[in-house]
Coordinates of C-alpha atoms in Angstrom, one line a residue:
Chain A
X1 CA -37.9 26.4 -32.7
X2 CA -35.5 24.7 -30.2
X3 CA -34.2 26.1 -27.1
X4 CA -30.6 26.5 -26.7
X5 CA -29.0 25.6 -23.7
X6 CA -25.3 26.3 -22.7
X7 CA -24.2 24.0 -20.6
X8 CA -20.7 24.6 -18.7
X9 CA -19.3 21.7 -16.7
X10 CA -15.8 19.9 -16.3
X11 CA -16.7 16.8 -15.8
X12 CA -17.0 14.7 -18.9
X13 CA -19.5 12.4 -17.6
X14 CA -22.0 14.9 -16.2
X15 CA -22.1 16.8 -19.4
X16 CA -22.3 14.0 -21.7
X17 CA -25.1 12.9 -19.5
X18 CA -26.8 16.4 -19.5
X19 CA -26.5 16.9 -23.2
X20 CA -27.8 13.7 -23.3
X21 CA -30.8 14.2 -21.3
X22 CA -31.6 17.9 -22.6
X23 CA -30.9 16.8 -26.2
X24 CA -33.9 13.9 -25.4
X25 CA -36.6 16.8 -23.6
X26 CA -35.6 18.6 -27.0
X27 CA -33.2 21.0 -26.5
X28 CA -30.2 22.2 -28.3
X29 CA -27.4 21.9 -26.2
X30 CA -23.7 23.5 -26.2
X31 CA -20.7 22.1 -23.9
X32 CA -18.4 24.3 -22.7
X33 CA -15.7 22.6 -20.4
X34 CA -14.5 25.7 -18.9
X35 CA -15.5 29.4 -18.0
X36 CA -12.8 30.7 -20.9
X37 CA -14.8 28.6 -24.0
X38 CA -17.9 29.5 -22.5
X39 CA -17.4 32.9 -23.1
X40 CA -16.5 32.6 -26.4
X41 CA -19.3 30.3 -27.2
X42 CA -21.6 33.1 -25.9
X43 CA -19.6 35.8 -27.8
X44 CA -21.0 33.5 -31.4
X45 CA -24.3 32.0 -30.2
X46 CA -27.0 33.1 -28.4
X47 CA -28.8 31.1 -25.9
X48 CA -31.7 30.7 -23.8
X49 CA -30.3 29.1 -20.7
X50 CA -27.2 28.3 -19.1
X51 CA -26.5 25.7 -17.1
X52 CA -23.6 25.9 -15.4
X53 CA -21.0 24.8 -12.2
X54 CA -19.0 26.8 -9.7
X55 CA -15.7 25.4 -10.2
X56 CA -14.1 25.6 -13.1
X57 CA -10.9 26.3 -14.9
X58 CA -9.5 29.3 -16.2
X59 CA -12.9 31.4 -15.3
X60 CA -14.2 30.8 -12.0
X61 CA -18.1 29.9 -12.0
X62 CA -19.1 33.5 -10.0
X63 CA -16.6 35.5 -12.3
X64 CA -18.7 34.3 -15.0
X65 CA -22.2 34.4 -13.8
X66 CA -20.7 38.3 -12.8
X67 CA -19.7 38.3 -16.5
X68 CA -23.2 37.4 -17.5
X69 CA -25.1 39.2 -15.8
X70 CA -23.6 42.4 -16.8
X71 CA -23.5 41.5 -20.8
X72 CA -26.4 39.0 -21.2
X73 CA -28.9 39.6 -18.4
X74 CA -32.2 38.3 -19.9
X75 CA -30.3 34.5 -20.2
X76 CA -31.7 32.7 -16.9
X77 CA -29.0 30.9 -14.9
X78 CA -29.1 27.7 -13.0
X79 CA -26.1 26.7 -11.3
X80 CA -24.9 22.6 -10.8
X81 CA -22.7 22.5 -8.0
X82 CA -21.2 19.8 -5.0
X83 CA -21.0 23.1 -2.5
X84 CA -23.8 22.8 -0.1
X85 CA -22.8 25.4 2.1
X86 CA -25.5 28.0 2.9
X87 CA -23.1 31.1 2.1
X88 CA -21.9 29.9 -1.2
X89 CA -25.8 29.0 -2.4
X90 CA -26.7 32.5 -1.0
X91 CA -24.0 34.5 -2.9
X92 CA -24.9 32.9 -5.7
X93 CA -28.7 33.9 -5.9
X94 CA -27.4 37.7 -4.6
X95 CA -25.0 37.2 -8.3
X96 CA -28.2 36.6 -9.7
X97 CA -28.6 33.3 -10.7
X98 CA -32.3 31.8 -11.0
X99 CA -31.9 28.3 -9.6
X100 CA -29.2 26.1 -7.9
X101 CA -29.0 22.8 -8.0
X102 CA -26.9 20.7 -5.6
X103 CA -24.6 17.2 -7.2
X104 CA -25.6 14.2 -6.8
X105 CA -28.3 15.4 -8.6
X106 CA -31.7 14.0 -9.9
X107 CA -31.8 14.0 -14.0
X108 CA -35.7 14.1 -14.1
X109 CA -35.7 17.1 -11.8
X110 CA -33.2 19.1 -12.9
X111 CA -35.3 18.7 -16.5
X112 CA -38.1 20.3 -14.8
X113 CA -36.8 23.1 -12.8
X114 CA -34.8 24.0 -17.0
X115 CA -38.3 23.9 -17.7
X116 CA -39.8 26.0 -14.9
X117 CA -37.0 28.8 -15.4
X118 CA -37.4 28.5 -19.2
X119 CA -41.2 29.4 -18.6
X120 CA -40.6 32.1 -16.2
X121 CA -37.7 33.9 -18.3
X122 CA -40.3 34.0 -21.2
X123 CA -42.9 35.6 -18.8
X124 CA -40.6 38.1 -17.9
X125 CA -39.9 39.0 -21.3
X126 CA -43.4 39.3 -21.7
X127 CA -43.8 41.3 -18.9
Chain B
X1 CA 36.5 -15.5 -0.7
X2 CA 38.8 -12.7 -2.8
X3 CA 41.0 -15.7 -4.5
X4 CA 37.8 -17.6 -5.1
X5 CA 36.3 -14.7 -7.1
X6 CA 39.7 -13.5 -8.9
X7 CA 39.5 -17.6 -10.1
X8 CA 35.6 -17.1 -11.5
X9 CA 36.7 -13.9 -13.1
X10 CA 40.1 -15.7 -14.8
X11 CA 37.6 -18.8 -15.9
X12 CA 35.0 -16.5 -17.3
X13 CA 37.8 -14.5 -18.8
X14 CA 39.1 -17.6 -20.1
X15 CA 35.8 -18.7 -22.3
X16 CA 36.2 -14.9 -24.0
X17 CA 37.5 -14.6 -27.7
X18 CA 41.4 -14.2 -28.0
X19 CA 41.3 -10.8 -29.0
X20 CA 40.2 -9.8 -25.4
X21 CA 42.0 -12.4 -23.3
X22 CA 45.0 -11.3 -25.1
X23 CA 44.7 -7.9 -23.4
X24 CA 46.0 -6.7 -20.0
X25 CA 44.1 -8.4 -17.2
X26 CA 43.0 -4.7 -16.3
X27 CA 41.4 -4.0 -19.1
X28 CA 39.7 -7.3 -19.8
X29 CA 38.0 -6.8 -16.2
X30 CA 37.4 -3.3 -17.4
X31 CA 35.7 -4.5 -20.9
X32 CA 34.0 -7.8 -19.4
X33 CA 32.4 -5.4 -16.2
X34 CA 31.6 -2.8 -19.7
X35 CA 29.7 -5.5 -21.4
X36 CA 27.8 -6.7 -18.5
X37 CA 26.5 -3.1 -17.6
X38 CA 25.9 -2.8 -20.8
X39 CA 23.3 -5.6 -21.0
X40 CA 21.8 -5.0 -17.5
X41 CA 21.2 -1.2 -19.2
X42 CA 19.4 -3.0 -21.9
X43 CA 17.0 -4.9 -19.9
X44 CA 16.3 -2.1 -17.3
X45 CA 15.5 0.5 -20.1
X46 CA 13.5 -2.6 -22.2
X47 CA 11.6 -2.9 -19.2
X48 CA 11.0 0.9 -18.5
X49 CA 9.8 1.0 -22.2
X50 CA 7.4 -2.3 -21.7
X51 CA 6.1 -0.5 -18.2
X52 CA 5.5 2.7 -20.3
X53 CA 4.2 0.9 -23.1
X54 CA 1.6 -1.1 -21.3
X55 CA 0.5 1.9 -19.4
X56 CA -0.3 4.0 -22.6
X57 CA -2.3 1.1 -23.8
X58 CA -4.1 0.7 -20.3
X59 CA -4.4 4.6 -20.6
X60 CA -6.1 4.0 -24.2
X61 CA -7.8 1.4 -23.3
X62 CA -9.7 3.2 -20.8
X63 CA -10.3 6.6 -22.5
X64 CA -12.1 4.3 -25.0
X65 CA -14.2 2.5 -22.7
X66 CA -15.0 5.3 -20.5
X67 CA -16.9 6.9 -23.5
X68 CA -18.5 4.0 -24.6
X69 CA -19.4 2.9 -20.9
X70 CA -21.0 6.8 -20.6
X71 CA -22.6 6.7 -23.9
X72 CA -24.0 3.2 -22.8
X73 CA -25.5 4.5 -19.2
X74 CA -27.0 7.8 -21.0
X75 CA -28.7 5.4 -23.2
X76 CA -29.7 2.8 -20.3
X77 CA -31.0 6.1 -17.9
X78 CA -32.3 8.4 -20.5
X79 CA -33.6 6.7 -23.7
X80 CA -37.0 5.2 -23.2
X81 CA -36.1 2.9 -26.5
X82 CA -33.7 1.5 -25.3
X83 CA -33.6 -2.2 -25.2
X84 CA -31.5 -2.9 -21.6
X85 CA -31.5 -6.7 -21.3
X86 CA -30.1 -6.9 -24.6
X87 CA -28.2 -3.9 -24.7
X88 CA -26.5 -4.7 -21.4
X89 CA -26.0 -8.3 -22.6
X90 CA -24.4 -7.3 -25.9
X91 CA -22.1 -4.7 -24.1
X92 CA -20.7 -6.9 -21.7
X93 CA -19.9 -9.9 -24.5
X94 CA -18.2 -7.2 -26.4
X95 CA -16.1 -4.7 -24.4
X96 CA -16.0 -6.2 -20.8
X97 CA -13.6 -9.0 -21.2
X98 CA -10.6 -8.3 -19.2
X99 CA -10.3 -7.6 -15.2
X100 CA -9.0 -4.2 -16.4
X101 CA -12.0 -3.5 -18.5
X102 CA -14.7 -4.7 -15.4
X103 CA -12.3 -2.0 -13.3
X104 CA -12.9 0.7 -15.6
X105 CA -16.6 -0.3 -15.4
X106 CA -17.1 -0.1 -12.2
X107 CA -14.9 3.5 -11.8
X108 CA -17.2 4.4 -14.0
X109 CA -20.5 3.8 -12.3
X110 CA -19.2 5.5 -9.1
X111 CA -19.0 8.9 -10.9
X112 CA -21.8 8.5 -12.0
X113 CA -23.6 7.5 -8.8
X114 CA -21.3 10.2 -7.2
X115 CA -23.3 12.7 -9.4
X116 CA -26.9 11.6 -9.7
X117 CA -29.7 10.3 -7.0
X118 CA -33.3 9.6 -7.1
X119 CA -34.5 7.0 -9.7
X120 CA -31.1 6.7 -11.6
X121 CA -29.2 5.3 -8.8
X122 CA -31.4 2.0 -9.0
X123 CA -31.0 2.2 -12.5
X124 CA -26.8 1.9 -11.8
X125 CA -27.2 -0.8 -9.6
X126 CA -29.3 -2.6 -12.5
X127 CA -26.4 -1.6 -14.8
X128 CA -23.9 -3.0 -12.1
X129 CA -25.5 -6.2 -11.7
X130 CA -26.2 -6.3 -15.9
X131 CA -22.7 -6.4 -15.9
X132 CA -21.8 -9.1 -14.2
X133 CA -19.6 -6.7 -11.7
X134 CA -20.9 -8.3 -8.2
X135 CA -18.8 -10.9 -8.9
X136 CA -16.2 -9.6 -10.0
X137 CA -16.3 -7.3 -6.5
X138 CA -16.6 -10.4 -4.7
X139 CA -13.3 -12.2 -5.9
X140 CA -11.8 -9.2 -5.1
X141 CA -12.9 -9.5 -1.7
X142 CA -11.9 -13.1 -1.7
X143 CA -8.4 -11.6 -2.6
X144 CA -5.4 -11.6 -0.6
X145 CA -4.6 -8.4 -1.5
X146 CA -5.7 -6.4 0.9
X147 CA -5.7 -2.9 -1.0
X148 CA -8.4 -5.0 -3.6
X149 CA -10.3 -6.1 -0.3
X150 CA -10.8 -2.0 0.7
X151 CA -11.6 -0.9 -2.6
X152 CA -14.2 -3.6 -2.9
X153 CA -16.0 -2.7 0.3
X154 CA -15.6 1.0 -0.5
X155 CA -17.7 -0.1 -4.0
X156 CA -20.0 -1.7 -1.9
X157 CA -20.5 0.8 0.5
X158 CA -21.0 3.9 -2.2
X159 CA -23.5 1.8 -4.3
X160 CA -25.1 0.2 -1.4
X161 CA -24.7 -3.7 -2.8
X162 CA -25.3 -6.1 -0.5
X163 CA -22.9 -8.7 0.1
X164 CA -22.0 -11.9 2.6
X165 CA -21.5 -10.5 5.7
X166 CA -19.3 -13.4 6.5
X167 CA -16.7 -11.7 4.6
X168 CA -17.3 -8.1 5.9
X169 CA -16.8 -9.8 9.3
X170 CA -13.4 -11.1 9.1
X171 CA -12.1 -7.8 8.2
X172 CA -12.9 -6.2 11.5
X173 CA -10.0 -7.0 13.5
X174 CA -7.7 -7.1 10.4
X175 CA -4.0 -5.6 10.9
X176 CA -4.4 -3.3 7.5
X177 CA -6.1 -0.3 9.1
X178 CA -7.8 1.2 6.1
X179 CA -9.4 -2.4 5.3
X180 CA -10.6 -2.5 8.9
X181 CA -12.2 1.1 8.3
X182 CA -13.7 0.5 5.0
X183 CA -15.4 -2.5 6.9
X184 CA -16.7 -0.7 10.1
X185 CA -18.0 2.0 7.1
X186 CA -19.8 -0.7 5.1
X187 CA -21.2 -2.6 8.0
X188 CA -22.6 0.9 9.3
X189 CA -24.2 2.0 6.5
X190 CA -25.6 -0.6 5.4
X191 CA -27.5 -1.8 8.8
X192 CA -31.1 -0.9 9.1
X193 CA -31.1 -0.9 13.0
X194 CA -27.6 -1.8 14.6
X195 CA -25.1 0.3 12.9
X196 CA -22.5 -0.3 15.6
X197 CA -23.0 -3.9 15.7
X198 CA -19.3 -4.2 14.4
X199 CA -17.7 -3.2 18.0
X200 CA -19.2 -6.8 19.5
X201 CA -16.6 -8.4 17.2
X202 CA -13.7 -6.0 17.3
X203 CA -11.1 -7.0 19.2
X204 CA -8.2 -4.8 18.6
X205 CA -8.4 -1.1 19.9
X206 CA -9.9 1.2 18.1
X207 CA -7.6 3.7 16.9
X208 CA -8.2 8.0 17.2
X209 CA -8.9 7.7 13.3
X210 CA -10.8 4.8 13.4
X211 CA -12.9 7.0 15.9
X212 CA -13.7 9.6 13.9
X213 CA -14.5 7.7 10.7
X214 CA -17.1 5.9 13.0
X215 CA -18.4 8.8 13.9
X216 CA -18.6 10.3 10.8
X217 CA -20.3 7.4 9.7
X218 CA -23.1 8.0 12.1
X219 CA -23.6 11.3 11.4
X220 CA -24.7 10.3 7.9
X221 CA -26.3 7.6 9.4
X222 CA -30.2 7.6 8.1
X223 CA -31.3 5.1 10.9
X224 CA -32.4 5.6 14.6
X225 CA -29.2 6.6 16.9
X226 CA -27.7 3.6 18.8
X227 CA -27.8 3.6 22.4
X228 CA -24.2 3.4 23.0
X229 CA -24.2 2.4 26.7
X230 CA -24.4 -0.9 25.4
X231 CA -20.8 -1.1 24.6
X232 CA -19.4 0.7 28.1
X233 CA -18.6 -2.5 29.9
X234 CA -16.8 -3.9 26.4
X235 CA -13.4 -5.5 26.6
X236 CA -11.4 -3.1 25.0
X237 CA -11.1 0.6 26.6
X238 CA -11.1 2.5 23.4
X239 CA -14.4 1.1 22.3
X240 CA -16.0 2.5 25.7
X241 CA -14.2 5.9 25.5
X242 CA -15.8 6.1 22.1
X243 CA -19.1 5.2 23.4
X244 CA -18.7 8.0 26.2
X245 CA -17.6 10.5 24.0
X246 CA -21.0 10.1 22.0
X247 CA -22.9 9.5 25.1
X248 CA -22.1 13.2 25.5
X249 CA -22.5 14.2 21.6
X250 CA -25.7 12.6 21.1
X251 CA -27.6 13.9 24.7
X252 CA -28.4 10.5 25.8
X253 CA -28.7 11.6 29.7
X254 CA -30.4 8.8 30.4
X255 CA -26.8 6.8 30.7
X256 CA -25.3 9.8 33.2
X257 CA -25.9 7.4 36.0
X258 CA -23.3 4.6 34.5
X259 CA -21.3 7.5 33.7
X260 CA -20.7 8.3 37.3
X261 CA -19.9 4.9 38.0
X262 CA -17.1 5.1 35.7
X263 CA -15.5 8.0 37.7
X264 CA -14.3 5.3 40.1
X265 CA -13.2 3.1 37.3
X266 CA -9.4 1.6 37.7
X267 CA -8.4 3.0 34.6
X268 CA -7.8 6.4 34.3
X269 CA -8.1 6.9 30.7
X270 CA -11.8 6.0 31.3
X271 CA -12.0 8.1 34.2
X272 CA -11.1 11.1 32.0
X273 CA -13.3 10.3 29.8
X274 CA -16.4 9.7 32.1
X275 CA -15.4 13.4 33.6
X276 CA -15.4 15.1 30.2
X277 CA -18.3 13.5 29.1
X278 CA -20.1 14.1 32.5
X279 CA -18.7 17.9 32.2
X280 CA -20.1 18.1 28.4
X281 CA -23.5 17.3 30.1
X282 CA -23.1 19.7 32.5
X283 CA -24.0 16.9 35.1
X284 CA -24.1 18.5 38.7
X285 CA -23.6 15.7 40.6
X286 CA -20.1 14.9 39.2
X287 CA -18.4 18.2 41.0
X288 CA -18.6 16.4 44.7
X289 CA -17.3 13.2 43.5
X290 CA -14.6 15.1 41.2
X291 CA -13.5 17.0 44.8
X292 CA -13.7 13.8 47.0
X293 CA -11.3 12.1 44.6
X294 CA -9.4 15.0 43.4
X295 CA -6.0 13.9 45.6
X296 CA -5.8 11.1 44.5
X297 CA -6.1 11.7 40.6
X298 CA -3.3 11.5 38.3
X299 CA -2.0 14.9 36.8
X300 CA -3.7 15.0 34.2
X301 CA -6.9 14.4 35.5
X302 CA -6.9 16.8 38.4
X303 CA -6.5 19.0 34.8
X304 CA -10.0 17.4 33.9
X305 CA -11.7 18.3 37.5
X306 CA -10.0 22.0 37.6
X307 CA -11.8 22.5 34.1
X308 CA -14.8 21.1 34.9
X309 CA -14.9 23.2 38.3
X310 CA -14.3 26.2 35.4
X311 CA -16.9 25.3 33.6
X312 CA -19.6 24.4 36.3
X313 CA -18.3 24.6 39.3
X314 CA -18.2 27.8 42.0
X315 CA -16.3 29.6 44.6
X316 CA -17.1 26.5 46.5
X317 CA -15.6 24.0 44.3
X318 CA -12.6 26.1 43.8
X319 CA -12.3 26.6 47.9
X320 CA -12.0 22.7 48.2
X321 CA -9.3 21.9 45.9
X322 CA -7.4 24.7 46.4
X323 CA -6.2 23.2 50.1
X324 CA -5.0 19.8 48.1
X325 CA -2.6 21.6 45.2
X326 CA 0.7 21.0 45.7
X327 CA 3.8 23.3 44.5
X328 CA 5.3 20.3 42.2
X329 CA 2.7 20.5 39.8
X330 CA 3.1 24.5 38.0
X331 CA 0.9 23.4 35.3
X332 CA -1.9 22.6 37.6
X333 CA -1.2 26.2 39.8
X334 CA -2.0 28.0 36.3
X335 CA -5.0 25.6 35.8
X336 CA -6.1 26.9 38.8
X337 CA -5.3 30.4 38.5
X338 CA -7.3 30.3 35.4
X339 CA -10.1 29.1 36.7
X340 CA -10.2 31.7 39.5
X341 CA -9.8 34.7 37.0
X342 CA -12.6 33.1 34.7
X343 CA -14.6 33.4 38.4
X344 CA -13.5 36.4 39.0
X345 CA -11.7 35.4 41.9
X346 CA -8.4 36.0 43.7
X347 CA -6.6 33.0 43.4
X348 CA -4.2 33.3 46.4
X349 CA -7.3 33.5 48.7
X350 CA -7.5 29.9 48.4
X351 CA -3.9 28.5 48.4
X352 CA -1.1 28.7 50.0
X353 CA 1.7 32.0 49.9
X354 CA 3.9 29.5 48.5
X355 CA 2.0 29.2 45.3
X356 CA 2.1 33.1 44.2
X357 CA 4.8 32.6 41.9
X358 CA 3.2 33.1 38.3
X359 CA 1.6 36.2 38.1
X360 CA -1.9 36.8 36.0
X361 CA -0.3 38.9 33.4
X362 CA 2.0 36.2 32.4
X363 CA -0.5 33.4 32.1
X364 CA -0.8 31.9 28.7
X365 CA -4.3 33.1 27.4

């Protein structure tokens, strides 16, 4: 069975190019172009990962990864986002969040790092 | 003049039908003035509607493409069956007719580039080239438009094309200042070993902003650092204050001795600068120099030596000067007062009674 990815990103280009690329690796992948619709996509599906950047409308990124980590804290998260700053990476791994990845970023290893946090979120469940 | 124009208006009002030229002169100039409003009204709001119009359709135009341009990179970066030399062939014959459509294009490929690295940014440049957009870039460089000249070098510079330096070197001493910048930024990051080759052609002054953007530049700069004492005897002052300041920012002591020289330059701009660069370096030998001259210095200057004695001078220093301060210059006695507190040291010791008239408490820190 397919994994199901959420993806939640505002700019149309990276998530048509995500989608693309995860839908390739074989992946079922969800869009969500703001932290509001991604809640409500999470409210109807469930998911396996989410992918997903700091700034966005309506929701802010860390109010949601807050969100999900109190009502869905088995889904891994691995955020996409242009901040490089040390502070804002290390709040987000104190929210929580599995992985960050910093824009530009590489297609081919962002695949693997879904991969690698795929694996180890089934391990834990194991566990 | 007036005569002459009531005589137009009376022949103009004598061509019009009878059932107007019949009417009080008043009113026909009222009706004639009506009727030509009315048709400059016309043709303003027709062309308001044509601007609108042709803006939707531009607006359309690219919503469209900008999908189909995305869905065509996905496919180019990501799908392994994908044939590209055909593929890119076919998608250029078909949707990239128009200059607008090659603009959209190209827009395109920057966010894209903005977003991704590694082995998808050569794979944008192929996509670039597929296109036939280097070109295109390049007639826009050719343009006299000098707004199309900077956003073709800023295309250049974020996708890292190559092009004729010839044309990147014209723009150096250009009058439009963000052209000039867009072609010290290109030149810069594209070199492999000069990056501030540029300043042996500039020969206008580099501005403050111009300054930074340089030095910006070189902070993301991938090479090795230029030695920048190669540009403190250019023509142009600003291009050696710049080198001085990053003299100082980049720790190349090796260039403190021409440094010193410069504290005996003519011009004092570059003797400021040689002092706050020599001070950034903490550079001991500058302090007996600083004193020797200190008379003689404009204002602002003897500002420069009474910080630098704050920042590495002593008692000593402070001792010398205070014997050549002057009452005139109140912004220089709380200079020196502040120095003296930062020392811990009672200012009036070392002037005059004539200069206790500001008192510590009211000093502005």
């Amino acid at each position: 069975m397919k994994k199901k990815i959420l993806v939640i990103e505002d700019n149309p280009m990276v998530v048509k190019s995500l989608e693309f690329k995860l839908t390739k690796e074989g992946y079922e992948v969800t869009t969500a172009i703001d932290g509001r619709s991604a809640m409500e996509e999470l409210e109807t599906n469930s998911f396996d990962l989410i992918l997903t950047d700091l700034m966005l409308p309506f929701v802010s990124g860390s109010q949601l990864i807050e969100h999900i980590k109190k009502n869905y804290p088995t889904i891994p998260i691995i955020v996409l986002s242009t901040a490089t700053q040390e502070d804002i990476i290390t709040d987000a791994f104190n929210m929580g969040v599995d992985d960050f990845i910093s824009k530009p970023f590489s297609p081919n290893e962002l695949t693997l790092r879904v991969k690698r946090s795929l694996g180890a979120s089934k391990k834990n469940i194991h566990s | 003049m007036l005569d002459h124009n009531m005589m137009l208006l009376h022949l103009t009002m004598g061509n019009l039908p009878f059932y107007i030229s019949d009417l009080p002169v008043v009113l026909e100039i009222n009706l004639v003035m009506t009727m030509v409003f009315v048709v400059l009204t016309i043709l303003l709001l027709s062309l308001i509607l044509y601007l609108r119009v042709h803006k939707n359709s531009q607006n359309h135009r690219r919503k469209k493409l900008n999908l189909f341009i995305i869905d065509f990179i996905n496919n180019y970066l990501f799908n392994e069956d994908f044939d590209k030399e055909k593929e890119t062939r076919n998608f250029k014959n078909r949707h990239l007719r128009t200059s607008l459509d090659k603009q959209i294009a190209i827009d395109q490929i920057l966010v894209f580039a903005e977003n991704l690295k590694g082995e998808s940014s050569a794979s944008l440049k192929e996509v670039f080239y597929g296109f036939g957009l280097k070109e295109f870039l390049l007639t826009k460089l050719t343009s006299k438009a000098w707004y199309k000249q900077a956003k073709a070098l800023n295309v250049a510079y974020q996708l890292n094309l190559e092009i004729p330096m010839t044309l990147v070197d014209s723009l150096f001493n250009t009058n439009y200042k963000k052209l000039r910048q867009q072609a010290f930024l290109y030149y810069l990051h594209m070199s492999t070993e000069n990056p501030l080759g540029f300043l042996d052609k500039v020969e206008i002054p580099l501005t403050l902003w111009e300054q930074i953007y340089i030095e910006n530049g070189l902070k993301s700069y991938d090479g090795e650092t230029p030695d920048f004492s190669k540009w403190l005897h250019h023509d142009i002052s600003s291009v050696v204050i710049f080198c001085m300041k990053m003299i100082a920012d980049y720790n190349q002591f090796e260039h403190i001795p021409i440094l010193l020289r410069f504290l005996h330059h003519q011009n004092p701009e570059l003797r400021q600068q040689a002092i706050i660069s020599l001070r950034k370096m903490e550079e001991p030998e500058l302090l007996p120099i600083l004193i020797h001259n200190f008379n003689e210095e404009t204002l602002l200057i003897k500002h420069e030596i009474l910080k630098t004695i704050g920042k590495i001078g002593s008692e000593k220093h402070l001792k010398s000067i205070g014997k050549f301060m002057v009452t005139e210059e109140p912004s220089l006695e709380v200079e020196f007062k502040k120095v003296a507190l930062q020392k811990n040291l009672e200012a009036s010791h070392f002037l005059g009674a004539n200069f206790n008239t500001i008192k510590y408490d009211n000093l502005p820190y």
